[in-house]
CSV table of C-alpha atoms in Angstrom, one decimal:
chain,number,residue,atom,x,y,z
M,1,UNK,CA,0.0,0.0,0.0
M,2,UNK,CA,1.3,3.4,-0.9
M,3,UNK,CA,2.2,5.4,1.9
M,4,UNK,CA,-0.2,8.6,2.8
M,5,UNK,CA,1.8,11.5,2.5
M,6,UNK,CA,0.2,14.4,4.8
M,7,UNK,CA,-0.1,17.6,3.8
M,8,UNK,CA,0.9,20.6,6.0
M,9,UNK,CA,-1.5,22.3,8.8
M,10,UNK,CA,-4.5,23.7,6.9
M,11,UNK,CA,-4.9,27.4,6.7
M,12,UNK,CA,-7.8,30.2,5.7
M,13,UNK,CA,-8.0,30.5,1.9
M,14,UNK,CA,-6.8,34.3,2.4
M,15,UNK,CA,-3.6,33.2,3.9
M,16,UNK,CA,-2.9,30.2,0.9
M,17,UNK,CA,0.0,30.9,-0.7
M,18,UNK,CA,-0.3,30.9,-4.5
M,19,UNK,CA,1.9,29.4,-6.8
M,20,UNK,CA,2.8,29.8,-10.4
M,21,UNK,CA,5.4,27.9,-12.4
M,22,UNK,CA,8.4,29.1,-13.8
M,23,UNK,CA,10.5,28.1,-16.6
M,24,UNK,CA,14.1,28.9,-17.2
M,25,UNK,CA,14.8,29.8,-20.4
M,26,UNK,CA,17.2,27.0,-22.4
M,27,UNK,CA,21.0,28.5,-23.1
M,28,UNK,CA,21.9,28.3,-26.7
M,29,UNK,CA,25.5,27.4,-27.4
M,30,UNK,CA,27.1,29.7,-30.6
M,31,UNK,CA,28.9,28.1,-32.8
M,32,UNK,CA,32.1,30.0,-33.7
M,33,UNK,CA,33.3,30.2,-37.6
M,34,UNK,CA,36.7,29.7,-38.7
M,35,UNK,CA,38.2,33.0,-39.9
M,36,UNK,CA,35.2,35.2,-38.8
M,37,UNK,CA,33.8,36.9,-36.0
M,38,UNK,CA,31.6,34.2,-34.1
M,39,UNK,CA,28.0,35.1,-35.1
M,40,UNK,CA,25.4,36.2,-32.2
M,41,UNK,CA,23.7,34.0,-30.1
M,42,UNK,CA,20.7,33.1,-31.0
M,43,UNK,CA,17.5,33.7,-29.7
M,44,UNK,CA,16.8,31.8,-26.3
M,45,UNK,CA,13.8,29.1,-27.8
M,46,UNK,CA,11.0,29.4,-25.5
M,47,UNK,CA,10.4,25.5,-23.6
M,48,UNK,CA,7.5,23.3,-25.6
M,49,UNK,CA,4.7,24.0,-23.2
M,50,UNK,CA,2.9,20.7,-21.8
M,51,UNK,CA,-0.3,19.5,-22.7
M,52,UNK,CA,-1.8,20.5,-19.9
M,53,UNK,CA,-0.4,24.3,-20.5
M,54,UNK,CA,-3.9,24.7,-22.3
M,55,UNK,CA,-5.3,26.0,-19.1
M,56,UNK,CA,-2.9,28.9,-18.4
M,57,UNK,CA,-4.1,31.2,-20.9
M,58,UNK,CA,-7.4,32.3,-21.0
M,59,UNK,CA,-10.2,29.7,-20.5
M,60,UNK,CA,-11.4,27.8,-23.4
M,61,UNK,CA,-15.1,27.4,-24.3
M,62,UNK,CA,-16.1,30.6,-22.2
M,63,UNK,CA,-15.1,29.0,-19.5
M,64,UNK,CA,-17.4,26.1,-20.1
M,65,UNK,CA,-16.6,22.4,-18.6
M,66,UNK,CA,-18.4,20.2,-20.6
M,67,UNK,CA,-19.2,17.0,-18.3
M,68,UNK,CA,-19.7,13.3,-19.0
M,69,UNK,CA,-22.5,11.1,-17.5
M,70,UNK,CA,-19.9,8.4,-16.6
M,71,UNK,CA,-17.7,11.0,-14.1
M,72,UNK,CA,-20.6,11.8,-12.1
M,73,UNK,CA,-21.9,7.8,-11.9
M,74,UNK,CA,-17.7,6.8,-10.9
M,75,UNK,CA,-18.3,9.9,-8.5
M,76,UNK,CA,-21.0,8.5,-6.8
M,77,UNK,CA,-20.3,5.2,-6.9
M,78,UNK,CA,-16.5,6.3,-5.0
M,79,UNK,CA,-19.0,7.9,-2.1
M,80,UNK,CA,-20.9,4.9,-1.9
M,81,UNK,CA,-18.1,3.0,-1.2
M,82,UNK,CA,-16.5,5.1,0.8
M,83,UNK,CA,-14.3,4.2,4.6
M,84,UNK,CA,-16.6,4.3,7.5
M,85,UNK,CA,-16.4,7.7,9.1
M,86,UNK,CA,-15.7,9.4,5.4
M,87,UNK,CA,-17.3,12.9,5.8
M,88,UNK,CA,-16.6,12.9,1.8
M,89,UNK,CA,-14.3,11.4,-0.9
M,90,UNK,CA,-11.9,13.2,-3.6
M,91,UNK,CA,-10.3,12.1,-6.7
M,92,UNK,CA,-8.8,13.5,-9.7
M,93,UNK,CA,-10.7,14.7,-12.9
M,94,UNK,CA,-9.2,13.7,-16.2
M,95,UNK,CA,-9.9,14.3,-19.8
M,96,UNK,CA,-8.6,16.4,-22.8
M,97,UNK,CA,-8.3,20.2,-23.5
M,98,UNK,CA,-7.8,22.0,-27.0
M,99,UNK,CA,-8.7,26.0,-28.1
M,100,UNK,CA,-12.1,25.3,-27.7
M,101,UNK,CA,-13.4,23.4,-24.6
M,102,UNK,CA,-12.5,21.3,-21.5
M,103,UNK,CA,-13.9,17.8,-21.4
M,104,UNK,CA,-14.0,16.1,-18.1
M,105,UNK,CA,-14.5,12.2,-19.7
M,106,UNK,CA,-13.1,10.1,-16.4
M,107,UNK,CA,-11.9,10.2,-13.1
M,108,UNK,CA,-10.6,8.5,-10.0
M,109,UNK,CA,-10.3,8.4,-6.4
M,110,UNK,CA,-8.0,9.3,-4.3
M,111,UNK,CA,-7.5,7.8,-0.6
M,112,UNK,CA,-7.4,10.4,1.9
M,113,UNK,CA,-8.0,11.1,5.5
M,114,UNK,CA,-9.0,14.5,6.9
M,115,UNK,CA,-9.0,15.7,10.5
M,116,UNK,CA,-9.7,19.2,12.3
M,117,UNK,CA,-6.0,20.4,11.8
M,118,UNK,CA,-5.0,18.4,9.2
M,119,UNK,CA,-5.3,16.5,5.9
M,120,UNK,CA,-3.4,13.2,4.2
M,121,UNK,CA,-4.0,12.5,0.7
M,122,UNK,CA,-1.8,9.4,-0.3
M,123,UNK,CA,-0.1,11.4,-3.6
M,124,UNK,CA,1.7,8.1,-4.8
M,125,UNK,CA,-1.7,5.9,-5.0
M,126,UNK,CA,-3.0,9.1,-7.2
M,127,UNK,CA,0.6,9.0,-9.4
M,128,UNK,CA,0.2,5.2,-9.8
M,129,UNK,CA,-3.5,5.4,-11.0
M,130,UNK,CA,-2.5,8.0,-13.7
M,131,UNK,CA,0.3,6.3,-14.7
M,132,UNK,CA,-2.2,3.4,-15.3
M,133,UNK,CA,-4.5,5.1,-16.9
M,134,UNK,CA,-2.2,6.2,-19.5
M,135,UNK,CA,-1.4,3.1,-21.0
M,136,UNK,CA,-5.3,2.6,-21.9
M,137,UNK,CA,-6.2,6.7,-22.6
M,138,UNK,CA,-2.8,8.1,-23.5
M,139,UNK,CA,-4.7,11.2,-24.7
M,140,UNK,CA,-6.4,12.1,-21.4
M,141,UNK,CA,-4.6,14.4,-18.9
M,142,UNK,CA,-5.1,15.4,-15.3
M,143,UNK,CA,-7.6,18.8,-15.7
M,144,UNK,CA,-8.2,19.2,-11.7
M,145,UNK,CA,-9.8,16.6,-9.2
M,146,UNK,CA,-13.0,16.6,-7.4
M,147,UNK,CA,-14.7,16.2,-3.9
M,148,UNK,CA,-18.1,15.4,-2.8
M,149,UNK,CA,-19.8,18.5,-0.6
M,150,UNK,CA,-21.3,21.6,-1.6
M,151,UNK,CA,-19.0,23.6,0.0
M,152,UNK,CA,-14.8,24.8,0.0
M,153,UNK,CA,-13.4,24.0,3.0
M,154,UNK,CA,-9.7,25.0,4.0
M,155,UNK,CA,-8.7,21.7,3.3
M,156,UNK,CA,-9.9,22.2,-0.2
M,157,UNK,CA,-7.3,25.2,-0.5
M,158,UNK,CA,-4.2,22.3,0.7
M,159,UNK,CA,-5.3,19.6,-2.0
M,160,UNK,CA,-6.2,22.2,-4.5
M,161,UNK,CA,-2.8,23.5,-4.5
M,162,UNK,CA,-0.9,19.8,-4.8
M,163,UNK,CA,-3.2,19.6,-8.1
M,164,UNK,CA,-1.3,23.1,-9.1
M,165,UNK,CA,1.4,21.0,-9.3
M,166,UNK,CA,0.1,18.4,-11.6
M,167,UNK,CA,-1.5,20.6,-14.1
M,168,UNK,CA,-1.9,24.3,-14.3
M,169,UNK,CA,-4.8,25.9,-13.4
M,170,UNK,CA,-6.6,23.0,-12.4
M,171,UNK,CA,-10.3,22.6,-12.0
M,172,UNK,CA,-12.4,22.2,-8.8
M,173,UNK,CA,-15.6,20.0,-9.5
M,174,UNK,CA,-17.8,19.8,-6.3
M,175,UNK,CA,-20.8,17.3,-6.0
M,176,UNK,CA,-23.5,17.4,-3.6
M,177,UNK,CA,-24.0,14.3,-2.7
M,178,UNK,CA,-26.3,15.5,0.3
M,179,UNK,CA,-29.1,17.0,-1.8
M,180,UNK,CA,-29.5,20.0,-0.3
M,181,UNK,CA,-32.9,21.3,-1.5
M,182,UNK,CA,-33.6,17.9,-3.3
M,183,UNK,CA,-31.0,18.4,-5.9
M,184,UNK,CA,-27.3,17.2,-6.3
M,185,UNK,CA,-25.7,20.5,-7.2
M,186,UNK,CA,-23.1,20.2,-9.5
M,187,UNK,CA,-20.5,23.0,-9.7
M,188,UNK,CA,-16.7,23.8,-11.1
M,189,UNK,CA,-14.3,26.3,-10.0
M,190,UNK,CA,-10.9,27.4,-10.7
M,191,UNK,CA,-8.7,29.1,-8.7
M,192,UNK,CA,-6.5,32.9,-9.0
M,193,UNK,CA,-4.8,34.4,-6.8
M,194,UNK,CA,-5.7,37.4,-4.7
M,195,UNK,CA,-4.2,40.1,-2.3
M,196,UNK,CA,-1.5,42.7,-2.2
M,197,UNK,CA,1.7,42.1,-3.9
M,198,UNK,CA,5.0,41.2,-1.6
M,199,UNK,CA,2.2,40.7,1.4
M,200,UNK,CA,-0.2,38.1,2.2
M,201,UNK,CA,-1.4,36.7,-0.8
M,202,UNK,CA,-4.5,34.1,-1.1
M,203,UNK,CA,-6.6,32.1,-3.2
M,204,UNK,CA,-10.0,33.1,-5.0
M,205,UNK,CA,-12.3,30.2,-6.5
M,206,UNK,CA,-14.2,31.6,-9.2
M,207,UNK,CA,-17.2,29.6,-10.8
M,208,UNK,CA,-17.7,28.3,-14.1
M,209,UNK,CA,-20.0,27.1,-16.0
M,210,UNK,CA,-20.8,23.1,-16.4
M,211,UNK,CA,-22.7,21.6,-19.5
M,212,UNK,CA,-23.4,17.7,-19.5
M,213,UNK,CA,-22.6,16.3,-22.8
M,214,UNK,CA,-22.6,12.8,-23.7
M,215,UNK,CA,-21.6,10.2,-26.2
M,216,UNK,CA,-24.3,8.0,-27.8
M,217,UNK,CA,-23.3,4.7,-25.7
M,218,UNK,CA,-23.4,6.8,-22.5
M,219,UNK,CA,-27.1,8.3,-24.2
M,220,UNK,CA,-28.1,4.5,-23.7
M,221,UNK,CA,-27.3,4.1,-20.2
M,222,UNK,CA,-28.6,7.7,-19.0
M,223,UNK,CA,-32.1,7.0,-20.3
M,224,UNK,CA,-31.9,3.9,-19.0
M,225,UNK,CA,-31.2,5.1,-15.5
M,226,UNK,CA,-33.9,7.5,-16.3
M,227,UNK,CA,-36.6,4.5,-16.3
M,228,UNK,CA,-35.5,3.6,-12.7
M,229,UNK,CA,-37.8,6.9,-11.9
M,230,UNK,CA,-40.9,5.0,-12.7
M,231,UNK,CA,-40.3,2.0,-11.4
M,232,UNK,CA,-41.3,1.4,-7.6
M,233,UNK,CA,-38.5,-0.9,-6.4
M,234,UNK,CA,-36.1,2.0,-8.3
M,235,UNK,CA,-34.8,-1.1,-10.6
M,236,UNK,CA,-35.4,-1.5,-14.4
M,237,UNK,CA,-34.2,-4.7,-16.1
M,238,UNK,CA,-31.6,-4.6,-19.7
M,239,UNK,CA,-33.5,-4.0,-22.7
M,240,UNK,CA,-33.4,-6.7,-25.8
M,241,UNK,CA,-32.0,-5.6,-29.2
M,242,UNK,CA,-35.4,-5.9,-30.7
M,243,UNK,CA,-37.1,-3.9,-27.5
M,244,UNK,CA,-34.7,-1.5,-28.4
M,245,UNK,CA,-35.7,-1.3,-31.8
M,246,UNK,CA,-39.1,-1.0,-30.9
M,247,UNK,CA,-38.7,1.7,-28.9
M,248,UNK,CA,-37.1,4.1,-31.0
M,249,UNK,CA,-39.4,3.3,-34.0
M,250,UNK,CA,-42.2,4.6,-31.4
M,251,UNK,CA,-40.6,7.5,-30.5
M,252,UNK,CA,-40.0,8.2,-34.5
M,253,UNK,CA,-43.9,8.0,-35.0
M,254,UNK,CA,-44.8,10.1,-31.8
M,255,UNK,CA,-42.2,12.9,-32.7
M,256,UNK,CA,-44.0,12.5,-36.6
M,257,UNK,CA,-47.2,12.4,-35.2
M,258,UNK,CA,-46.9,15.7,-33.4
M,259,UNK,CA,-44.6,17.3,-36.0
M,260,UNK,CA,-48.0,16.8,-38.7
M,261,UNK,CA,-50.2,18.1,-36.0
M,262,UNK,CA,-48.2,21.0,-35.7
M,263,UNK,CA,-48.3,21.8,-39.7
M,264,UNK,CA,-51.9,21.1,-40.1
M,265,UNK,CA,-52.1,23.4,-37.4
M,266,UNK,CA,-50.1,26.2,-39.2
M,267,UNK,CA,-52.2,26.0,-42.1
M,268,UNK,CA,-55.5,25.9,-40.2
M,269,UNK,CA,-54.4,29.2,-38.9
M,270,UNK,CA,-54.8,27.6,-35.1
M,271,UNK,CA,-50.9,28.5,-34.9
M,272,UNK,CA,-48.8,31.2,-36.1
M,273,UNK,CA,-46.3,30.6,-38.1
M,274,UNK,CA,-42.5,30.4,-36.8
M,275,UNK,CA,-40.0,31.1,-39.6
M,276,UNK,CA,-37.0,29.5,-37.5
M,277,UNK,CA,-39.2,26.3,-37.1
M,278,UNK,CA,-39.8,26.2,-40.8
M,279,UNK,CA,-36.5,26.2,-41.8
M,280,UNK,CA,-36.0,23.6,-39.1
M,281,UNK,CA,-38.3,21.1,-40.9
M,282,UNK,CA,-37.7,21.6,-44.3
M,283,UNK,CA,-33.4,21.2,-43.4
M,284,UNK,CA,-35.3,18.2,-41.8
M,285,UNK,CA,-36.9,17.2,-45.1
M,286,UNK,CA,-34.4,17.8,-47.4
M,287,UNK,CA,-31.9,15.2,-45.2
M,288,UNK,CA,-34.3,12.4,-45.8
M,289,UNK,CA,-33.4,9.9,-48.6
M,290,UNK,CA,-35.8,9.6,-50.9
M,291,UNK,CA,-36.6,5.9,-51.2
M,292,UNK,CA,-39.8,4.1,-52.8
M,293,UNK,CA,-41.7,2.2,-49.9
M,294,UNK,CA,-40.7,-1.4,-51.4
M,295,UNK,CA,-36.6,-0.8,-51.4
M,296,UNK,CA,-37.4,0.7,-47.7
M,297,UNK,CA,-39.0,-2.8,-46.2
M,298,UNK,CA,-36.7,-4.6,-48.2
M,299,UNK,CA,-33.6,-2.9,-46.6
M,300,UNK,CA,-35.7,-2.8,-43.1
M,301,UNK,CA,-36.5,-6.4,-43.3
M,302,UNK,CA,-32.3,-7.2,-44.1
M,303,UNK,CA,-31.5,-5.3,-41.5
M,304,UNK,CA,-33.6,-7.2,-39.0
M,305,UNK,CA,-32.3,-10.5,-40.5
M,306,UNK,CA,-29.0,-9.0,-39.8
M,307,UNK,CA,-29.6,-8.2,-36.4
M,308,UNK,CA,-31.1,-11.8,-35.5
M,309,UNK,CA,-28.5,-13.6,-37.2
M,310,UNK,CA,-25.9,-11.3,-34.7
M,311,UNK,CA,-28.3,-12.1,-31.7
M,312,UNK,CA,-28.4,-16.0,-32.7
M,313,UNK,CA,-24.6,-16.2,-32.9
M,314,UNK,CA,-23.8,-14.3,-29.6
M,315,UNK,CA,-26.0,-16.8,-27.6
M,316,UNK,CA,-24.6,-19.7,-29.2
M,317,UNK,CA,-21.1,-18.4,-28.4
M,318,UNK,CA,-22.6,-17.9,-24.9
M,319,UNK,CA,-24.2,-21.3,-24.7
M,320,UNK,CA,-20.6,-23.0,-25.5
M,321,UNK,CA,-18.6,-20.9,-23.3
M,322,UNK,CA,-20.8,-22.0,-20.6
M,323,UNK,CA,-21.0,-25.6,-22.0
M,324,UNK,CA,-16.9,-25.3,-21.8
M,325,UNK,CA,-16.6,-24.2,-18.2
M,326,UNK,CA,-18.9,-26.8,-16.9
M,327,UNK,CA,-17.1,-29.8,-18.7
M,328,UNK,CA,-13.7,-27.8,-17.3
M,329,UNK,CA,-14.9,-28.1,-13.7
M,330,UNK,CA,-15.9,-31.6,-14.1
């Protein structure tokens, strides 16, 4: 087990120190010509800034975090599981960064233990994960970490500035895993320094804003958890292929259905008409293939053939697998 390395006596946010850092700027070596007056040095080449080095200048998106179903579900799922007598839990936030957003796509936890006057937070478990986690998502980097509450504490200020270290700017994602007022608030900060130059200088966490974008696999499983709402025991039961099928052909015809209500409206008169929402559905229109009805079952019905022939052959593969490891513990 890695051992906890503690962090120092916590302080109040005014009285954090802040810290930036600094690069030395390479030495070129000149090069002297025979004969002639050795040239001038060149021009000191500035260091290749690191990936994470995205964050220092100004924010990108607008300072918009763009979240991922899957980090909040691993969030809660680390606070579920958390030590007995765990006020909350931490962890750090990874994902990617370019000109144009931040994406939070995964995260871990971090051990830690927290007291009154102090805090622990076992740095070399959090420098093995990410080394891990490299070798499967080279691409993601460390953006910041995050911590159940809906609150900053001191200790925040301590394990905020060891992320400093790891990546520049970092963020500060806080999850309310209390529901206070029947919500799990879901906020991001980052941090900048405030106070009077050569005197006691602090930290400032400034909000930002957090939209919730997903992939279509992670689509699947959100509106799957959605179902649990309606269900009394709060637990819903995997969906077949076909079931799926099913219901998104039924969504199809109700979003039709109320799409030619809304036209036969417009021309009734029962509805003014919306310019935006025309150019919407003719855009709409013009994106549909146009297909006779015969060559569309056809393809439907291959398609369907297609998918039962998939389904047969994964539950044969599934029967002998099982078939194997029963004759194997024989």
């Amino acid at each position: 087990m890695a051992a906890t390395a503690p962090a120092p006596a916590p302080a109040p946010p005014a009285a954090a120190p802040a810290q930036s850092p600094t690069a030395a700027p390479a030495t070129p070596a000149g090069n002297a010509a025979p004969a002639a007056a050795p040239p001038p040095p060149a021009a000191p080449a500035p260091p290749a800034p690191p990936l994470s080095a995205a964050l220092s200048g100004p924010f990108p998106g607008g300072r918009v975090v763009r979240l991922h179903p899957v980090v909040l579900a691993s969030i809660v799922d680390s606070f579920e599981r958390r030590n007995e007598g765990a006020a909350r839990v931490i962890g750090t936030l990874l994902g990617t960064v370019d000109k144009h957003s931040v994406e939070v796509t995964n995260c871990f936890s971090v051990p830690h233990n927290e007291s009154e006057d102090e805090v622990a937070v076992d740095m070399e478990f959090a420098k093995n994960m990410y080394e891990l986690h490299k070798k499967v998502s080279p691409s993601e980097i460390i953006l910041g970490w995050y911590a159940t509450g809906h609150d900053i504490t001191e200790h925040s200020v301590l394990i905020h500035e060891y992320y400093s270290r790891e990546a520049h700017n970092p963020i500060h994602l806080t999850v309310d895993t209390s529901l206070q007022n029947s919500r799990m608030s879901i906020k991001a900060y980052v941090s900048a320094p405030m106070g009077v130059p050569g005197k006691t200088m602090g930290v400032m966490f400034t909000p930002l804003t957090v939209k919730y974008v997903y992939y279509d696999t992670e689509r699947i499983g959100v509106d799957l958890i959605m179902k649990t709402c309606f269900s009394p025991n709060r637990v819903i039961g995997l969906s077949s292929d076909l079931q799926q099928v099913g219901a998104a052909s039924a969504r199809i015809q109700d979003t039709l259905t109320m799409v030619l209500q809304y036209a036969e409206d417009v021309l009734s008169g029962k509805v003014a008409a919306d310019n935006t929402v025309g150019r919407f559905l003719m855009d709409l229109i013009n994106q549909v293939p146009k297909i006779s009805p015969e060559d569309f079952e056809t393809m439907l019905n291959s398609n369907i053939n297609d998918l039962l022939m998939v389904t047969y052959l994964a539950n044969l593969t599934q029967s002998q697998i099982a078939l194997n490891e029963k004759l194997l513990s024989l």
